Amino acid sequence: MQYIVDTANLDSIKHAIEFYPVAGVTTNPTIISRERSDFASLIKDIRKLIGNDKMLHVQVTGSNAEEMIEEAKALKDYVGGNFYVKIPAIADGFKAMMAVHELGIKITATAIFTQQQALISARAGADFVAPYVSRLDNLTSDGVQVVADMVQMFNNFDIKTQVLAASFKTAEQVHKVALAGCHAVTINPELFSTITYHPMTNYAVDDFNADWENAYGKDKILDLLK
Ligand code: E4P
């Protein structure tokens, strides 16, 4: 499972890519608008920060298929590198996905709440589908099960589209979609430390350091190898 960071905040992205194996950045209009900065410079700055190899997902805002297609073309040219255009799983979105796919632009179908939205998006040419786990849970649906169903459907029909689960609040949700075979998750920057933190790990490290210091004082490995 690949890990992607779900933010447009440059400091948070910088921290995430420095400390964790992050495969890319996802944004959406809400995430972008939180930064209160010039859209064009912001996405350029994100691309510069993460380099050309990591994925950068940027969502269209057009209100019909034609606008979405034009935005997808313009964004691909402007953002460059490993770019994915995010297109919502609505009727105009599916129409846009089919055209954008024909143009060779990579697609993440987004705002997905049902298994059939995911399957239709895959058939329309999406490379990733992004189901919203917490928002499903909040509707008393089962976000993890919806993700598991999508993985199974894609396996059943030998579909290459990958599930990029989004909208996470807890480490447990992230863990459970991993068990379901989810291909990628996009999580907010804070969740990276939540999913990897355990007090016993810190306790063990403190213990190792104390034992080392008892034997070798302040000398570290590099001092002793001189
Ligand atoms: C992903 O790109 C989604 O837009 C995002 O994860 C939604 O998360 P939220 O439900 O926390 O807003």
Short mmCIF file of C-alpha atoms and ligand atoms in Angstrom, two decimals:
data_model
loop_
_atom_site.label_atom_id
_atom_site.label_comp_id
_atom_site.label_asym_id
_atom_site.label_seq_id
_atom_site.Cartn_x
_atom_site.Cartn_y
_atom_site.Cartn_z
CA MET A 1 0.00 0.00 0.00
CA GLN A 2 1.30 3.43 -0.94
CA TYR A 3 1.06 6.42 1.41
CA ILE A 4 0.14 9.84 0.08
CA VAL A 5 -0.17 13.07 2.04
CA ASP A 6 -3.50 14.89 1.80
CA THR A 7 -2.60 18.58 2.14
CA ALA A 8 -1.54 21.64 0.17
CA ASN A 9 0.41 23.13 3.08
CA LEU A 10 4.03 23.45 1.99
CA ASP A 11 5.52 23.10 5.49
CA SER A 12 3.45 19.98 6.16
CA ILE A 13 4.41 18.44 2.81
CA LYS A 14 8.08 19.23 3.43
CA HIS A 15 7.92 17.52 6.83
CA ALA A 16 5.98 14.50 5.52
CA ILE A 17 8.32 13.80 2.60
CA GLU A 18 11.39 14.24 4.82
CA PHE A 19 10.29 11.82 7.52
CA TYR A 20 7.98 9.31 5.81
CA PRO A 21 7.98 7.29 2.57
CA VAL A 22 5.40 9.46 0.85
CA ALA A 23 4.48 8.62 -2.76
CA GLY A 24 2.82 11.94 -3.51
CA VAL A 25 0.38 14.68 -2.60
CA THR A 26 -3.39 14.85 -3.01
CA THR A 27 -5.35 18.07 -2.91
CA ASN A 28 -8.96 19.07 -3.38
CA PRO A 29 -10.61 22.49 -3.65
CA THR A 30 -11.19 22.63 0.13
CA ILE A 31 -7.59 21.72 0.92
CA ILE A 32 -6.29 24.30 -1.59
CA SER A 33 -8.62 27.04 -0.34
CA ARG A 34 -7.38 26.54 3.25
CA GLU A 35 -3.97 27.89 2.21
CA ARG A 36 -5.44 31.26 1.17
CA SER A 37 -2.74 31.71 -1.45
CA ASP A 38 -2.46 32.10 -5.19
CA PHE A 39 -3.61 28.79 -6.71
CA ALA A 40 -1.18 28.74 -9.65
CA SER A 41 1.91 29.51 -7.55
CA LEU A 42 0.84 27.08 -4.84
CA ILE A 43 0.58 24.04 -7.11
CA LYS A 44 3.83 25.01 -8.83
CA ASP A 45 5.51 25.30 -5.41
CA ILE A 46 4.17 21.88 -4.39
CA ARG A 47 5.54 20.35 -7.61
CA LYS A 48 8.92 22.02 -7.04
CA LEU A 49 9.03 20.77 -3.46
CA ILE A 50 8.18 17.13 -4.20
CA GLY A 51 10.01 16.85 -7.54
CA ASN A 52 8.69 15.37 -10.76
CA ASP A 53 8.56 11.70 -9.72
CA LYS A 54 6.08 11.89 -6.85
CA MET A 55 2.39 11.98 -7.71
CA LEU A 56 0.52 15.26 -7.53
CA HIS A 57 -3.30 15.02 -7.66
CA VAL A 58 -5.21 18.23 -8.40
CA GLN A 59 -8.99 18.40 -8.73
CA VAL A 60 -11.00 20.11 -11.45
CA THR A 61 -13.64 22.65 -10.46
CA GLY A 62 -15.55 22.83 -13.77
CA SER A 63 -19.31 22.49 -13.57
CA ASN A 64 -19.72 20.38 -16.71
CA ALA A 65 -17.76 17.76 -18.64
CA GLU A 66 -16.41 20.22 -21.21
CA GLU A 67 -15.00 22.54 -18.53
CA MET A 68 -13.50 19.57 -16.66
CA ILE A 69 -11.76 18.35 -19.83
CA GLU A 70 -10.28 21.78 -20.56
CA GLU A 71 -9.14 22.14 -16.94
CA ALA A 72 -7.57 18.66 -17.02
CA LYS A 73 -5.55 19.54 -20.13
CA ALA A 74 -4.45 22.90 -18.73
CA LEU A 75 -3.54 21.42 -15.33
CA LYS A 76 -1.51 18.61 -16.86
CA ASP A 77 0.52 21.10 -18.94
CA TYR A 78 0.95 23.49 -16.04
CA VAL A 79 1.70 21.04 -13.20
CA GLY A 80 3.88 18.62 -15.19
CA GLY A 81 5.66 15.59 -13.73
CA ASN A 82 3.72 12.65 -12.31
CA PHE A 83 0.32 14.33 -12.49
CA TYR A 84 -3.20 13.01 -11.81
CA VAL A 85 -6.32 15.02 -12.45
CA LYS A 86 -9.05 14.44 -9.88
CA ILE A 87 -12.52 14.26 -11.35
CA PRO A 88 -15.67 13.73 -9.25
CA ALA A 89 -17.74 10.58 -9.82
CA ILE A 90 -20.84 12.31 -11.22
CA ALA A 91 -22.34 11.98 -14.72
CA ASP A 92 -20.37 14.91 -16.16
CA GLY A 93 -17.32 13.52 -14.41
CA PHE A 94 -17.63 10.12 -16.11
CA LYS A 95 -18.04 11.85 -19.48
CA ALA A 96 -14.93 13.92 -18.74
CA MET A 97 -12.98 10.83 -17.54
CA MET A 98 -13.58 9.02 -20.83
CA ALA A 99 -12.30 12.00 -22.85
CA VAL A 100 -9.38 12.76 -20.52
CA HIS A 101 -8.35 9.10 -20.55
CA GLU A 102 -8.29 9.20 -24.38
CA LEU A 103 -5.92 12.17 -24.12
CA GLY A 104 -3.52 10.09 -22.04
CA ILE A 105 -3.96 12.12 -18.84
CA LYS A 106 -3.93 10.08 -15.62
CA ILE A 107 -7.13 10.25 -13.57
CA THR A 108 -8.17 9.90 -9.95
CA ALA A 109 -11.93 9.57 -9.68
CA THR A 110 -12.93 11.28 -6.45
CA ALA A 111 -15.77 11.90 -4.01
CA ILE A 112 -16.64 8.21 -4.25
CA PHE A 113 -19.20 6.76 -1.85
CA THR A 114 -20.43 3.62 -3.60
CA GLN A 115 -18.91 0.54 -5.15
CA GLN A 116 -20.68 1.17 -8.46
CA GLN A 117 -19.32 4.71 -8.70
CA ALA A 118 -15.88 3.11 -8.42
CA LEU A 119 -16.54 0.44 -11.05
CA ILE A 120 -18.05 2.92 -13.52
CA SER A 121 -15.09 5.27 -12.95
CA ALA A 122 -12.68 2.41 -13.64
CA ARG A 123 -14.52 1.60 -16.87
CA ALA A 124 -14.42 5.29 -17.79
CA GLY A 125 -10.62 5.20 -17.57
CA ALA A 126 -9.73 6.18 -13.98
CA ASP A 127 -6.29 5.08 -12.78
CA PHE A 128 -7.30 5.53 -9.13
CA VAL A 129 -10.66 5.69 -7.40
CA ALA A 130 -10.88 7.58 -4.11
CA PRO A 131 -13.56 6.34 -1.67
CA TYR A 132 -14.11 8.55 1.41
CA VAL A 133 -13.79 6.22 4.40
CA SER A 134 -14.66 8.52 7.35
CA ARG A 135 -17.44 10.27 5.49
CA LEU A 136 -18.94 6.82 4.79
CA ASP A 137 -18.57 5.84 8.45
CA ASN A 138 -20.28 9.10 9.44
CA LEU A 139 -23.28 8.06 7.33
CA THR A 140 -23.45 4.81 9.35
CA SER A 141 -22.09 3.00 6.33
CA ASP A 142 -18.91 0.91 6.62
CA GLY A 143 -16.07 2.74 4.86
CA VAL A 144 -13.56 -0.10 5.22
CA GLN A 145 -16.04 -2.64 3.80
CA VAL A 146 -16.76 -0.37 0.83
CA VAL A 147 -13.01 -0.21 0.14
CA ALA A 148 -12.74 -4.01 0.49
CA ASP A 149 -15.61 -4.46 -1.99
CA MET A 150 -13.85 -2.23 -4.53
CA VAL A 151 -10.58 -4.16 -4.22
CA GLN A 152 -12.50 -7.40 -4.70
CA MET A 153 -14.43 -6.11 -7.73
CA PHE A 154 -11.24 -4.93 -9.43
CA ASN A 155 -9.64 -8.32 -8.73
CA ASN A 156 -12.74 -10.17 -9.98
CA PHE A 157 -12.64 -8.40 -13.33
CA ASP A 158 -8.86 -8.06 -13.56
CA ILE A 159 -9.17 -4.27 -13.64
CA LYS A 160 -5.90 -2.36 -13.27
CA THR A 161 -7.51 0.68 -11.57
CA GLN A 162 -6.24 1.09 -8.00
CA VAL A 163 -8.14 2.03 -4.87
CA LEU A 164 -6.76 5.20 -3.26
CA ALA A 165 -8.76 5.41 -0.06
CA ALA A 166 -9.21 8.90 1.40
CA SER A 167 -10.87 10.72 4.28
CA PHE A 168 -9.28 8.99 7.28
CA LYS A 169 -9.60 9.92 10.92
CA THR A 170 -8.04 6.95 12.70
CA ALA A 171 -5.06 4.59 12.52
CA GLU A 172 -7.52 1.69 12.78
CA GLN A 173 -9.22 2.69 9.51
CA VAL A 174 -5.85 2.90 7.74
CA HIS A 175 -4.81 -0.49 9.09
CA LYS A 176 -8.09 -2.14 8.10
CA VAL A 177 -8.01 -0.89 4.50
CA ALA A 178 -4.43 -2.21 4.26
CA LEU A 179 -5.72 -5.64 5.34
CA ALA A 180 -8.41 -5.35 2.66
CA GLY A 181 -5.70 -4.98 0.00
CA CYS A 182 -6.21 -1.26 -0.65
CA HIS A 183 -3.51 -0.05 -3.06
CA ALA A 184 -2.96 3.44 -1.60
CA VAL A 185 -4.17 5.77 1.13
CA THR A 186 -4.06 9.53 1.33
CA ILE A 187 -3.89 10.79 4.88
CA ASN A 188 -3.52 14.15 6.58
CA PRO A 189 0.00 15.01 7.82
CA GLU A 190 -0.83 14.42 11.51
CA LEU A 191 -1.99 10.86 10.83
CA PHE A 192 1.52 9.85 9.74
CA SER A 193 2.72 10.16 13.32
CA THR A 194 -0.51 8.70 14.75
CA ILE A 195 -0.24 5.51 12.69
CA THR A 196 3.42 4.99 13.54
CA TYR A 197 3.52 6.05 17.21
CA HIS A 198 3.72 3.58 20.06
CA PRO A 199 4.98 4.51 23.56
CA MET A 200 6.71 1.11 23.91
CA THR A 201 8.86 1.93 20.88
CA ASN A 202 10.04 5.16 22.52
CA TYR A 203 10.56 3.28 25.79
CA ALA A 204 12.68 0.65 23.99
CA VAL A 205 14.79 3.33 22.29
CA ASP A 206 15.35 5.13 25.62
CA ASP A 207 16.39 1.81 27.15
CA PHE A 208 18.88 1.06 24.36
CA ASN A 209 20.38 4.53 24.72
CA ALA A 210 20.71 4.20 28.50
CA ASP A 211 22.44 0.79 28.22
CA TRP A 212 24.79 2.10 25.54
CA GLU A 213 25.69 5.16 27.61
CA ASN A 214 26.40 2.95 30.65
CA ALA A 215 28.97 1.05 28.62
CA TYR A 216 30.40 3.71 26.28
CA GLY A 217 29.54 7.04 27.87
CA LYS A 218 28.86 9.82 25.37
CA ASP A 219 30.70 8.08 22.52
CA LYS A 220 28.55 7.16 19.55
CA ILE A 221 29.22 4.49 16.92
CA LEU A 222 31.07 6.92 14.65
CA ASP A 223 33.37 7.93 17.53
CA LEU A 224 34.18 4.29 18.24
CA LEU A 225 34.85 3.37 14.61
CA LYS A 226 37.48 6.09 14.19
C1 E4P B 1 -8.98 13.22 -0.74
O1 E4P B 1 -8.38 13.70 -1.64
C2 E4P B 1 -10.23 13.72 -0.14
O2 E4P B 1 -10.62 14.88 -0.77
C3 E4P B 1 -10.06 13.90 1.32
O3 E4P B 1 -9.34 12.85 1.88
C4 E4P B 1 -11.38 14.09 2.04
O4 E4P B 1 -11.10 14.07 3.41
P1 E4P B 1 -12.12 14.67 4.50
O5 E4P B 1 -13.32 13.80 4.52
O6 E4P B 1 -11.35 14.63 5.78
O7 E4P B 1 -12.43 16.07 4.05
#
